[in-house]
Coordinates of C-alpha atoms and ligand atoms in Angstrom, one line a residue:
M1 CA -8.1 -173.3 76.8
A2 CA -8.4 -172.1 80.4
T3 CA -6.1 -173.4 83.1
P4 CA -6.9 -177.1 83.3
A5 CA -9.0 -178.2 86.2
T6 CA -10.5 -181.6 86.8
P7 CA -14.1 -181.5 85.6
E8 CA -17.1 -181.8 87.9
P9 CA -18.9 -185.2 88.2
T10 CA -19.9 -186.1 84.6
V11 CA -22.0 -188.5 82.7
F12 CA -20.8 -188.8 79.2
V13 CA -23.6 -190.2 77.0
I14 CA -22.4 -191.3 73.5
F15 CA -25.1 -191.8 71.0
G16 CA -23.7 -194.1 68.3
A17 CA -21.2 -195.7 70.6
G18 CA -21.0 -198.8 68.4
G19 CA -19.7 -196.7 65.5
D20 CA -16.2 -195.9 64.1
L21 CA -15.8 -192.6 65.8
A22 CA -16.3 -194.0 69.3
W23 CA -14.1 -196.9 68.5
R24 CA -11.2 -195.0 67.0
K25 CA -11.3 -191.7 68.7
L26 CA -13.7 -191.1 71.6
I27 CA -13.0 -194.1 73.8
P28 CA -9.2 -194.1 73.3
A29 CA -9.2 -190.4 74.2
L30 CA -11.3 -190.9 77.3
Y31 CA -9.1 -193.8 78.3
N32 CA -6.0 -191.6 78.0
L33 CA -7.6 -188.8 80.0
F34 CA -8.4 -191.4 82.6
L35 CA -4.8 -192.6 82.8
D36 CA -3.6 -189.0 83.0
R37 CA -6.0 -188.5 85.9
W38 CA -8.0 -185.8 84.1
L39 CA -11.4 -187.5 84.6
P40 CA -13.3 -186.9 87.8
E41 CA -13.8 -189.8 90.2
K42 CA -17.5 -189.5 89.6
F43 CA -17.5 -190.3 86.0
L44 CA -19.7 -192.5 83.8
I45 CA -19.7 -193.2 80.1
L46 CA -23.1 -194.4 78.8
G47 CA -22.7 -195.8 75.4
Q48 CA -25.8 -196.1 73.2
G49 CA -25.9 -198.7 70.5
H50 CA -28.7 -200.1 68.4
R51 CA -27.5 -203.6 68.0
Q52 CA -28.1 -206.0 70.8
K53 CA -24.7 -206.8 72.3
R54 CA -23.9 -208.1 75.7
D55 CA -22.1 -205.6 77.9
D56 CA -18.9 -207.7 78.0
E57 CA -18.9 -207.9 74.2
F58 CA -19.3 -204.2 73.9
N59 CA -16.6 -203.7 76.4
Q60 CA -14.2 -206.0 74.5
H61 CA -14.9 -204.3 71.3
L62 CA -14.1 -200.9 72.7
R63 CA -10.9 -202.3 74.3
Q64 CA -9.8 -203.5 70.9
G65 CA -10.2 -200.0 69.6
V66 CA -8.1 -198.6 72.4
D67 CA -5.4 -201.2 71.8
K68 CA -5.3 -200.2 68.2
F69 CA -5.7 -196.5 68.3
S70 CA -4.5 -195.2 71.6
R71 CA -1.3 -193.2 71.6
R72 CA -0.2 -195.4 74.4
G73 CA -0.6 -198.6 72.5
Q74 CA -1.9 -201.8 74.1
T75 CA -4.0 -201.6 77.2
D76 CA -3.0 -203.0 80.5
D77 CA -5.5 -205.5 82.1
E78 CA -5.7 -203.8 85.4
K79 CA -5.9 -200.3 84.0
W80 CA -8.6 -201.3 81.5
R81 CA -10.5 -203.0 84.3
L82 CA -10.5 -199.8 86.3
F83 CA -11.5 -197.7 83.3
S84 CA -14.2 -200.0 82.2
S85 CA -15.8 -199.9 85.6
H86 CA -16.9 -196.4 84.4
L87 CA -18.5 -197.8 81.3
S88 CA -22.1 -198.8 80.8
F89 CA -24.3 -199.6 77.8
I90 CA -27.8 -199.0 76.6
T91 CA -29.3 -200.7 73.6
C92 CA -32.1 -198.8 71.9
E93 CA -33.1 -197.2 68.6
L94 CA -32.5 -193.5 68.4
D95 CA -36.1 -192.6 67.7
D96 CA -37.4 -194.7 70.6
S97 CA -39.1 -192.1 72.8
Q98 CA -39.3 -194.5 75.8
A99 CA -35.6 -195.0 75.7
Y100 CA -35.1 -191.3 76.4
G101 CA -37.4 -191.5 79.3
Q102 CA -35.3 -194.3 80.7
L103 CA -32.2 -192.3 80.1
A104 CA -33.6 -189.4 82.0
K105 CA -34.4 -191.8 85.0
R106 CA -30.9 -193.3 84.8
L107 CA -29.3 -189.9 84.9
A108 CA -31.4 -188.8 87.9
S109 CA -30.6 -192.0 89.8
Q110 CA -26.9 -191.5 89.1
D111 CA -27.1 -188.0 90.6
K112 CA -28.7 -189.6 93.7
E113 CA -26.1 -192.2 94.0
W114 CA -23.3 -189.7 93.7
Q115 CA -25.2 -187.1 95.7
A116 CA -24.1 -184.6 93.1
R117 CA -25.6 -182.8 90.2
A118 CA -23.5 -184.3 87.5
N119 CA -22.8 -182.6 84.2
R120 CA -24.4 -184.3 81.3
I121 CA -22.7 -184.5 78.0
F122 CA -24.7 -185.8 75.0
Y123 CA -22.2 -186.7 72.3
L124 CA -23.8 -187.3 68.9
A125 CA -21.5 -189.7 67.2
V126 CA -24.1 -190.2 64.6
P127 CA -24.8 -189.2 60.9
P128 CA -26.2 -185.7 60.5
P129 CA -29.8 -186.8 59.7
L130 CA -30.1 -188.2 63.2
V131 CA -29.1 -185.0 65.0
G132 CA -32.7 -183.7 64.7
V133 CA -34.4 -186.7 66.2
I134 CA -32.0 -186.9 69.2
T135 CA -32.1 -183.2 70.0
R136 CA -35.9 -183.2 69.9
E137 CA -36.1 -186.3 72.1
L138 CA -33.7 -184.8 74.6
A139 CA -35.8 -181.7 74.7
R140 CA -39.0 -183.7 75.1
T141 CA -37.5 -185.4 78.1
R142 CA -36.4 -182.0 79.4
L143 CA -32.8 -183.1 79.4
H144 CA -31.7 -179.9 77.7
L145 CA -33.1 -177.6 80.3
E146 CA -30.2 -176.9 82.6
R147 CA -27.8 -174.8 80.6
Q148 CA -25.0 -175.1 83.0
R149 CA -24.8 -178.8 83.1
S150 CA -26.3 -180.2 79.9
R151 CA -24.1 -180.0 76.8
L152 CA -24.6 -181.2 73.2
V153 CA -21.6 -182.3 71.2
V154 CA -21.9 -182.6 67.4
E155 CA -19.4 -183.8 64.9
K156 CA -18.9 -182.4 61.4
P157 CA -20.3 -182.3 58.8
F158 CA -22.4 -179.4 60.1
G159 CA -24.6 -179.3 57.1
S160 CA -23.7 -179.8 53.5
D161 CA -24.1 -176.2 52.4
L162 CA -25.2 -172.9 53.9
A163 CA -28.9 -173.6 53.7
S164 CA -28.6 -177.0 55.4
A165 CA -26.2 -175.7 58.0
R166 CA -28.7 -173.0 58.9
E167 CA -31.4 -175.6 59.2
L168 CA -29.3 -177.9 61.4
N169 CA -28.3 -175.0 63.6
L170 CA -32.0 -174.0 63.9
T171 CA -32.9 -177.6 64.9
M172 CA -30.4 -177.5 67.6
A173 CA -31.3 -174.0 68.7
A174 CA -34.9 -175.1 69.1
A175 CA -33.9 -177.1 72.1
F176 CA -30.4 -176.1 73.2
D177 CA -28.9 -172.7 73.9
E178 CA -25.9 -171.9 71.7
S179 CA -23.7 -171.9 74.8
Q180 CA -24.6 -175.6 75.3
V181 CA -23.6 -176.7 71.8
F182 CA -20.1 -177.8 71.1
R183 CA -19.3 -178.4 67.4
I184 CA -16.1 -180.4 67.1
D185 CA -13.5 -179.6 64.5
H186 CA -10.7 -181.9 65.6
Y187 CA -8.0 -179.7 64.0
L188 CA -8.6 -177.1 66.7
G189 CA -7.5 -179.6 69.3
K190 CA -4.2 -180.2 67.6
E191 CA -1.3 -178.8 69.7
T192 CA 0.3 -176.9 66.9
V193 CA -3.0 -175.4 65.7
Q194 CA -3.5 -174.1 69.2
N195 CA 0.0 -173.0 69.3
I196 CA -0.7 -170.5 66.5
L197 CA -2.5 -168.4 69.2
A198 CA 0.5 -168.7 71.6
F199 CA 3.0 -167.9 68.9
R200 CA 1.1 -164.9 67.7
F201 CA -0.2 -163.4 70.9
A202 CA 2.3 -164.4 73.6
N203 CA 5.3 -163.0 71.7
T204 CA 6.0 -159.4 70.7
L205 CA 8.4 -160.4 68.0
F206 CA 6.0 -161.5 65.3
E207 CA 2.9 -159.4 65.6
P208 CA 4.5 -156.2 64.2
V209 CA 5.3 -158.0 60.9
W210 CA 2.1 -160.0 60.7
N211 CA 0.4 -157.9 58.0
R212 CA 0.4 -156.9 54.4
R213 CA 3.4 -154.7 54.7
Y214 CA 5.7 -157.7 55.4
I215 CA 3.9 -160.8 54.4
D216 CA 3.7 -161.6 50.7
H217 CA 1.3 -164.6 50.9
V218 CA 0.2 -167.5 53.1
Q219 CA -0.1 -171.1 52.1
I220 CA -2.1 -173.7 54.1
T221 CA -1.5 -177.3 53.0
V222 CA -3.2 -180.4 54.4
A223 CA -2.0 -183.3 52.4
E224 CA -3.0 -186.9 53.0
Q225 CA -1.6 -190.1 51.7
V226 CA -4.7 -192.1 52.5
G227 CA -7.4 -192.5 49.9
V228 CA -11.1 -192.4 50.7
E229 CA -10.7 -195.8 52.6
N230 CA -14.0 -197.3 53.4
R231 CA -15.8 -194.0 53.6
G232 CA -17.0 -193.9 50.0
N233 CA -20.7 -193.5 51.1
Y234 CA -20.0 -190.4 53.0
Y235 CA -17.3 -189.0 50.7
E236 CA -19.5 -189.2 47.6
K237 CA -21.8 -186.6 49.3
S238 CA -19.0 -184.5 50.5
G239 CA -15.7 -184.1 48.6
A240 CA -12.6 -182.3 49.6
L241 CA -14.1 -178.8 49.7
R242 CA -16.8 -179.7 52.2
D243 CA -14.8 -182.3 54.0
M244 CA -11.6 -180.3 54.7
I245 CA -11.7 -176.7 53.4
Q246 CA -15.0 -175.6 54.9
N247 CA -13.8 -176.6 58.4
H248 CA -10.2 -177.5 59.1
L249 CA -8.4 -175.3 56.6
L250 CA -10.7 -172.3 57.2
Q251 CA -10.3 -172.6 60.9
I252 CA -6.5 -172.5 60.5
L253 CA -6.8 -169.5 58.3
C254 CA -8.9 -167.8 61.0
L255 CA -6.2 -168.4 63.6
M256 CA -3.5 -167.1 61.2
A257 CA -5.4 -164.0 60.2
M258 CA -7.5 -163.0 63.3
E259 CA -6.9 -159.8 65.3
P260 CA -5.7 -160.2 68.8
P261 CA -8.5 -161.0 71.2
I262 CA -9.1 -158.9 74.3
S263 CA -9.0 -162.1 76.3
F264 CA -9.1 -165.8 75.9
N265 CA -12.7 -165.9 76.8
A266 CA -14.4 -168.3 74.3
D267 CA -16.6 -165.7 72.7
E268 CA -13.8 -163.1 72.4
V269 CA -11.7 -165.6 70.5
R270 CA -14.6 -166.8 68.4
N271 CA -15.7 -163.2 67.6
K272 CA -12.3 -162.4 66.2
K273 CA -12.3 -165.6 64.1
V274 CA -15.7 -165.0 62.6
E275 CA -14.6 -161.5 61.6
V276 CA -12.0 -163.1 59.4
L277 CA -14.5 -165.4 57.7
R278 CA -16.8 -162.4 57.1
A279 CA -13.9 -160.5 55.5
I280 CA -13.2 -163.1 52.9
R281 CA -13.8 -161.5 49.6
P282 CA -16.8 -163.3 47.8
I283 CA -15.7 -165.2 44.7
L284 CA -17.9 -164.3 41.8
P285 CA -19.4 -167.3 40.0
E286 CA -17.7 -166.3 36.7
E287 CA -14.4 -166.1 38.5
V288 CA -14.4 -169.5 40.3
H289 CA -12.0 -171.0 37.7
R290 CA -9.4 -168.3 38.7
F291 CA -9.8 -168.9 42.4
A292 CA -10.4 -172.6 42.8
V293 CA -9.1 -175.9 41.4
R294 CA -10.5 -179.4 41.9
G295 CA -9.0 -182.7 41.3
Q296 CA -9.6 -186.4 41.6
Y297 CA -7.0 -189.1 42.0
G298 CA -6.5 -191.8 39.5
G299 CA -4.6 -195.1 40.3
G300 CA -0.9 -194.9 41.0
W301 CA 1.8 -195.9 43.4
M302 CA 2.1 -194.9 47.0
G303 CA 5.7 -195.9 47.6
S304 CA 5.8 -199.6 46.6
Q305 CA 2.1 -200.1 46.9
Q306 CA -0.2 -199.9 43.9
V307 CA -3.5 -198.2 44.7
P308 CA -6.7 -197.8 42.8
G309 CA -8.1 -194.5 41.6
Y310 CA -11.0 -192.9 43.5
R311 CA -13.6 -194.2 41.0
G312 CA -12.4 -197.7 41.8
E313 CA -12.8 -197.4 45.6
P314 CA -15.7 -199.2 47.4
K315 CA -19.0 -197.4 47.3
V316 CA -17.9 -194.8 44.8
A317 CA -19.7 -194.3 41.5
P318 CA -17.5 -195.4 38.5
D319 CA -18.1 -191.9 36.9
S320 CA -18.0 -190.0 40.2
P321 CA -17.6 -186.2 39.8
V322 CA -16.5 -185.8 43.4
E323 CA -13.3 -184.0 44.1
T324 CA -10.6 -185.5 46.3
F325 CA -8.4 -182.5 45.9
A326 CA -9.3 -178.8 46.3
A327 CA -7.2 -175.7 46.2
V328 CA -8.6 -172.2 46.6
K329 CA -7.2 -168.7 46.7
L330 CA -8.9 -166.4 49.2
L331 CA -8.4 -162.7 49.9
V332 CA -9.2 -161.3 53.3
D333 CA -10.5 -157.8 52.8
N334 CA -9.4 -155.8 55.9
W335 CA -6.7 -153.4 56.8
R336 CA -4.2 -156.0 57.9
W337 CA -4.5 -158.4 54.9
Q338 CA -5.6 -156.3 51.9
G339 CA -4.0 -157.9 48.8
V340 CA -2.3 -160.8 50.6
P341 CA -3.5 -164.1 49.1
F342 CA -4.2 -167.1 51.3
Y343 CA -3.7 -170.3 49.2
L344 CA -5.4 -173.3 50.7
R345 CA -4.9 -176.8 49.3
T346 CA -5.9 -180.3 50.5
G347 CA -6.1 -183.7 48.9
K348 CA -6.1 -187.4 49.4
R349 CA -3.6 -189.8 47.9
L350 CA -0.9 -187.1 47.7
Q351 CA 2.8 -187.8 47.9
A352 CA 3.2 -187.3 51.6
R353 CA 1.1 -186.8 54.8
I354 CA 2.0 -183.3 55.7
S355 CA 0.0 -180.4 57.2
E356 CA 1.7 -177.1 57.4
V357 CA 1.2 -173.3 57.1
S358 CA 3.8 -171.4 55.3
I359 CA 4.1 -167.6 55.7
Q360 CA 6.2 -166.1 52.9
F361 CA 7.6 -162.7 53.8
Q362 CA 8.2 -159.9 51.3
P363 CA 11.7 -159.7 49.7
V364 CA 14.0 -157.2 51.3
P365 CA 13.2 -153.7 49.9
H366 CA 16.8 -153.2 48.7
Q367 CA 19.4 -155.8 48.0
S368 CA 22.7 -154.3 49.1
F369 CA 24.8 -157.4 48.6
P370 CA 26.7 -157.9 45.3
A371 CA 25.0 -160.2 42.8
S372 CA 27.6 -162.9 43.4
A373 CA 26.6 -163.1 47.1
V374 CA 22.9 -163.6 46.5
L375 CA 22.8 -166.4 44.0
D376 CA 20.9 -168.6 46.4
W377 CA 18.9 -165.7 48.1
R378 CA 15.4 -166.4 49.2
P379 CA 12.9 -164.3 51.2
N380 CA 12.2 -165.2 54.8
R381 CA 9.7 -167.9 55.4
L382 CA 8.0 -169.1 58.6
I383 CA 6.6 -172.6 58.7
I384 CA 4.1 -173.8 61.2
A385 CA 4.3 -177.6 60.9
I386 CA 1.1 -179.3 62.2
Q387 CA 1.8 -182.9 61.3
P388 CA 3.4 -185.4 61.2
E389 CA 6.0 -183.3 63.0
E390 CA 4.8 -180.5 65.2
G391 CA 7.0 -177.4 65.3
I392 CA 7.8 -174.0 64.0
L393 CA 10.6 -173.2 61.5
L394 CA 12.0 -169.9 60.4
R395 CA 14.0 -169.6 57.2
F396 CA 16.5 -166.7 57.0
E397 CA 19.7 -165.8 55.2
A398 CA 23.1 -166.4 56.7
K399 CA 26.6 -165.9 55.5
Y400 CA 28.0 -169.1 54.0
P401 CA 31.4 -169.8 55.8
G402 CA 34.4 -168.8 53.7
P403 CA 36.4 -165.9 52.6
A404 CA 33.8 -164.5 50.2
M405 CA 30.5 -162.9 51.1
R406 CA 28.0 -165.5 50.0
L407 CA 24.5 -165.8 51.4
S408 CA 22.7 -169.0 52.0
P409 CA 19.2 -169.8 53.4
V410 CA 19.2 -171.6 56.8
I411 CA 16.5 -172.8 59.0
M412 CA 16.0 -172.3 62.7
Q413 CA 13.7 -174.9 64.0
F414 CA 11.7 -175.7 67.1
Y415 CA 10.1 -179.2 67.5
Y416 CA 7.7 -180.0 70.2
R417 CA 9.1 -183.4 70.7
E418 CA 12.6 -182.1 71.2
A419 CA 11.8 -179.0 73.2
F420 CA 9.4 -180.5 75.6
R421 CA 10.2 -184.2 75.6
T422 CA 6.6 -185.1 76.2
I423 CA 4.0 -186.8 74.1
P424 CA 1.3 -184.2 73.3
P425 CA -2.3 -185.3 73.9
E426 CA -4.4 -186.3 70.9
A427 CA -6.7 -183.6 69.6
Y428 CA -9.8 -185.5 70.9
E429 CA -8.3 -185.6 74.4
T430 CA -8.0 -181.9 74.6
L431 CA -11.4 -181.3 73.1
L432 CA -13.3 -183.8 75.2
L433 CA -11.7 -182.4 78.4
D434 CA -12.7 -178.9 77.2
V435 CA -16.3 -180.0 76.7
M436 CA -16.3 -181.5 80.2
R437 CA -15.0 -178.3 81.6
G438 CA -17.5 -176.3 79.6
D439 CA -14.8 -174.3 77.7
A440 CA -16.0 -173.6 74.1
T441 CA -13.0 -171.7 72.8
L442 CA -11.9 -174.4 70.5
F443 CA -15.3 -175.2 69.1
M444 CA -17.2 -173.8 66.2
R445 CA -20.1 -171.4 66.9
S446 CA -23.1 -171.5 64.6
D447 CA -22.2 -168.1 63.1
Q448 CA -18.7 -169.3 62.3
D449 CA -20.0 -172.4 60.7
E450 CA -22.4 -170.5 58.6
A451 CA -19.8 -167.9 57.6
A452 CA -17.5 -170.7 56.5
W453 CA -20.2 -172.2 54.3
A454 CA -20.9 -168.7 52.9
A455 CA -17.2 -168.3 52.0
I456 CA -17.0 -171.4 49.9
A457 CA -20.6 -171.3 48.6
P458 CA -19.8 -169.8 45.1
V459 CA -17.2 -172.5 44.5
L460 CA -19.5 -175.2 45.8
E461 CA -22.4 -174.1 43.6
T462 CA -20.2 -173.7 40.5
W463 CA -18.6 -177.1 40.9
E464 CA -22.0 -178.7 41.4
N465 CA -23.4 -177.1 38.3
I466 CA -20.5 -177.8 36.0
R467 CA -19.4 -181.5 35.9
P468 CA -15.7 -182.0 35.7
T469 CA -14.6 -183.4 32.3
D470 CA -11.0 -184.2 33.1
F471 CA -11.4 -186.5 36.2
P472 CA -9.3 -188.3 37.2
N473 CA -6.7 -185.5 36.7
Y474 CA -3.9 -186.5 39.1
Q475 CA -2.2 -189.7 39.8
A476 CA -2.1 -191.1 43.3
G477 CA 1.3 -190.4 44.9
T478 CA 1.7 -186.9 43.3
W479 CA 1.0 -183.4 44.5
G480 CA -2.3 -183.0 42.8
P481 CA -3.5 -181.7 39.4
E482 CA -1.4 -179.4 37.3
A483 CA -4.1 -176.8 37.4
A484 CA -3.3 -176.3 41.1
D485 CA 0.2 -175.2 40.1
L486 CA -1.3 -172.8 37.6
L487 CA -3.6 -171.3 40.4
V488 CA -0.5 -169.9 42.1
A489 CA 1.6 -169.5 39.0
Q490 CA -0.9 -167.0 37.6
D491 CA 0.2 -164.8 40.5
G492 CA 3.9 -165.4 39.9
R493 CA 4.2 -167.8 42.8
S494 CA 4.6 -171.5 43.4
W495 CA 3.5 -174.0 46.1
V496 CA 6.0 -174.4 48.8
M497 CA 7.5 -177.9 48.9
P498 CA 6.5 -179.1 52.3
T499 CA 9.4 -178.2 54.6
F500 CA 10.4 -181.7 55.8
L501 CA 11.0 -182.8 52.2
Q502 CA 12.6 -179.5 51.4
C503 CA 14.9 -179.7 54.4
Q504 CA 16.1 -183.0 53.2
E505 CA 16.6 -181.9 49.7
D506 CA 18.0 -178.5 49.2
L507 CA 18.7 -176.4 52.3
A508 CA 21.8 -176.0 54.4
V509 CA 20.0 -176.7 57.6
C510 CA 21.3 -174.9 60.6
R511 CA 19.7 -176.7 63.5
V512 CA 19.1 -174.2 66.3
T513 CA 16.7 -176.0 68.6
M514 CA 14.9 -173.7 70.9
A515 CA 14.6 -175.4 74.3
P516 CA 12.0 -174.2 76.8
A517 CA 13.4 -171.4 79.0
S518 CA 14.3 -172.7 82.4
Ligands
BG6_1 C1 -11.6 -185.6 58.8 C2 -12.0 -185.8 57.4 O1 -12.3 -184.5 59.3 O2 -10.2 -185.3 58.8 C3 -11.1 -187.0 56.8 O3 -13.3 -186.2 57.3 C4 -9.7 -186.7 56.9 O4 -11.5 -187.2 55.4 C5 -9.3 -186.3 58.3 O5 -9.0 -187.8 56.5 C6 -7.9 -185.8 58.5 O6 -7.6 -185.7 59.8 P1 -6.1 -185.9 60.3 O7 -6.2 -185.5 61.8 O8 -5.7 -187.3 60.0 O9 -5.3 -184.9 59.5

């Protein structure tokens, strides 16, 4: 988050480099950082894999991933050749102590060759049970010792409940200092998610109304069209609450609800975020049904494609009780937010792929216009669109042209792609660069992680203890189970139709594009 600077000489060790994450995300992100000249000249990626592969085979495999997933599309021969001169591979098992000794020697000789004390990033692109063995081995080989230059990067899931998260955090803390641990939540690397901070704290306009006096409620929607794909194994142990709400959606909630930090120092920002999580009102077990709804998709149609239900997906039990949709209502008990509900929902196989935050303002305190003028009157709404479009939209009332006074809602909109005419980096590019620069602002600290587990613990426990009897309860290609509508309807509200669909359907859209100031 600080002013970007090219990182110091770096060795980037990827444990699990043969896996999906490295293929789809890490290597494409590093390749783009390389092309954008963010990587230092002294840079080495050491990919660990456990299957014997020749270097050129590994290289080819990674290139195919970049061709498929890079925002730039197909690689160019010469550019790939230059990039891959920074790639090297190690084949070993993750519990092979000798291999760590060899790694330590390799890192030392690299320092010698470069005549530099390179930063060492240990990226654990491995399933959670392997985190313990790797951190222990790194510590045994004393690779954890230098706090300034050794960093450990871990991917979610950070545990599967509060107890296991604590255990995992303790395992890492036994070897690494918290300042060395970077827990990745890729949502925090998304441009618009980061822009919530800029929007709230770099403008004077919005902060005065950012509270219970003016805001009626907030909705956070992360809707996916994809099903569980080939991740049945993982997802059967996870479900939507663990997979999305505990991390991505709660992190967005933190950015929306946090107090202004004194500075953008990593810990200042993270302190403010953790305060939000701690202020979430605990949901009593007997009240879970009033605060949370779960769902599982059945078969249906996604456009013209017929898709199976969750229980018919590979590696999923035919009577699986796992939720693919979750909606929760949370209350943040502090001065700013008392009584303002935050509704969070996420699901797979929903009608559209849309992530957005919708802030619904209070109605005007007194309606001075005649009834005939306000037939179509709606309260102000601010939308922070995260994907597929990245932008901010504000709905307000305007006079409909004509001799009579008639009000009509209009939208003022700002889109990144229109305003800045540049392709934003992928979330992983931002985050990997931050790790290399040692900036932890956008990463989860252990106390944040644990507070997020604590916030959803009552729902998690109740759902685990009471098997759902109505699954599947929503059809693929819809907006989730009916019970999700009731969750907000009981408060006299309804889910906001995602803005892009709504814009197309029922608003007189006034396109006022805000260009960057010259
Ligand atoms: C991951 C989840 O963290 O986020 C996936 O494990 C989900 O289940 C993905 O599909 C969504 O990320 P994005 O960036 O596509 O919205």
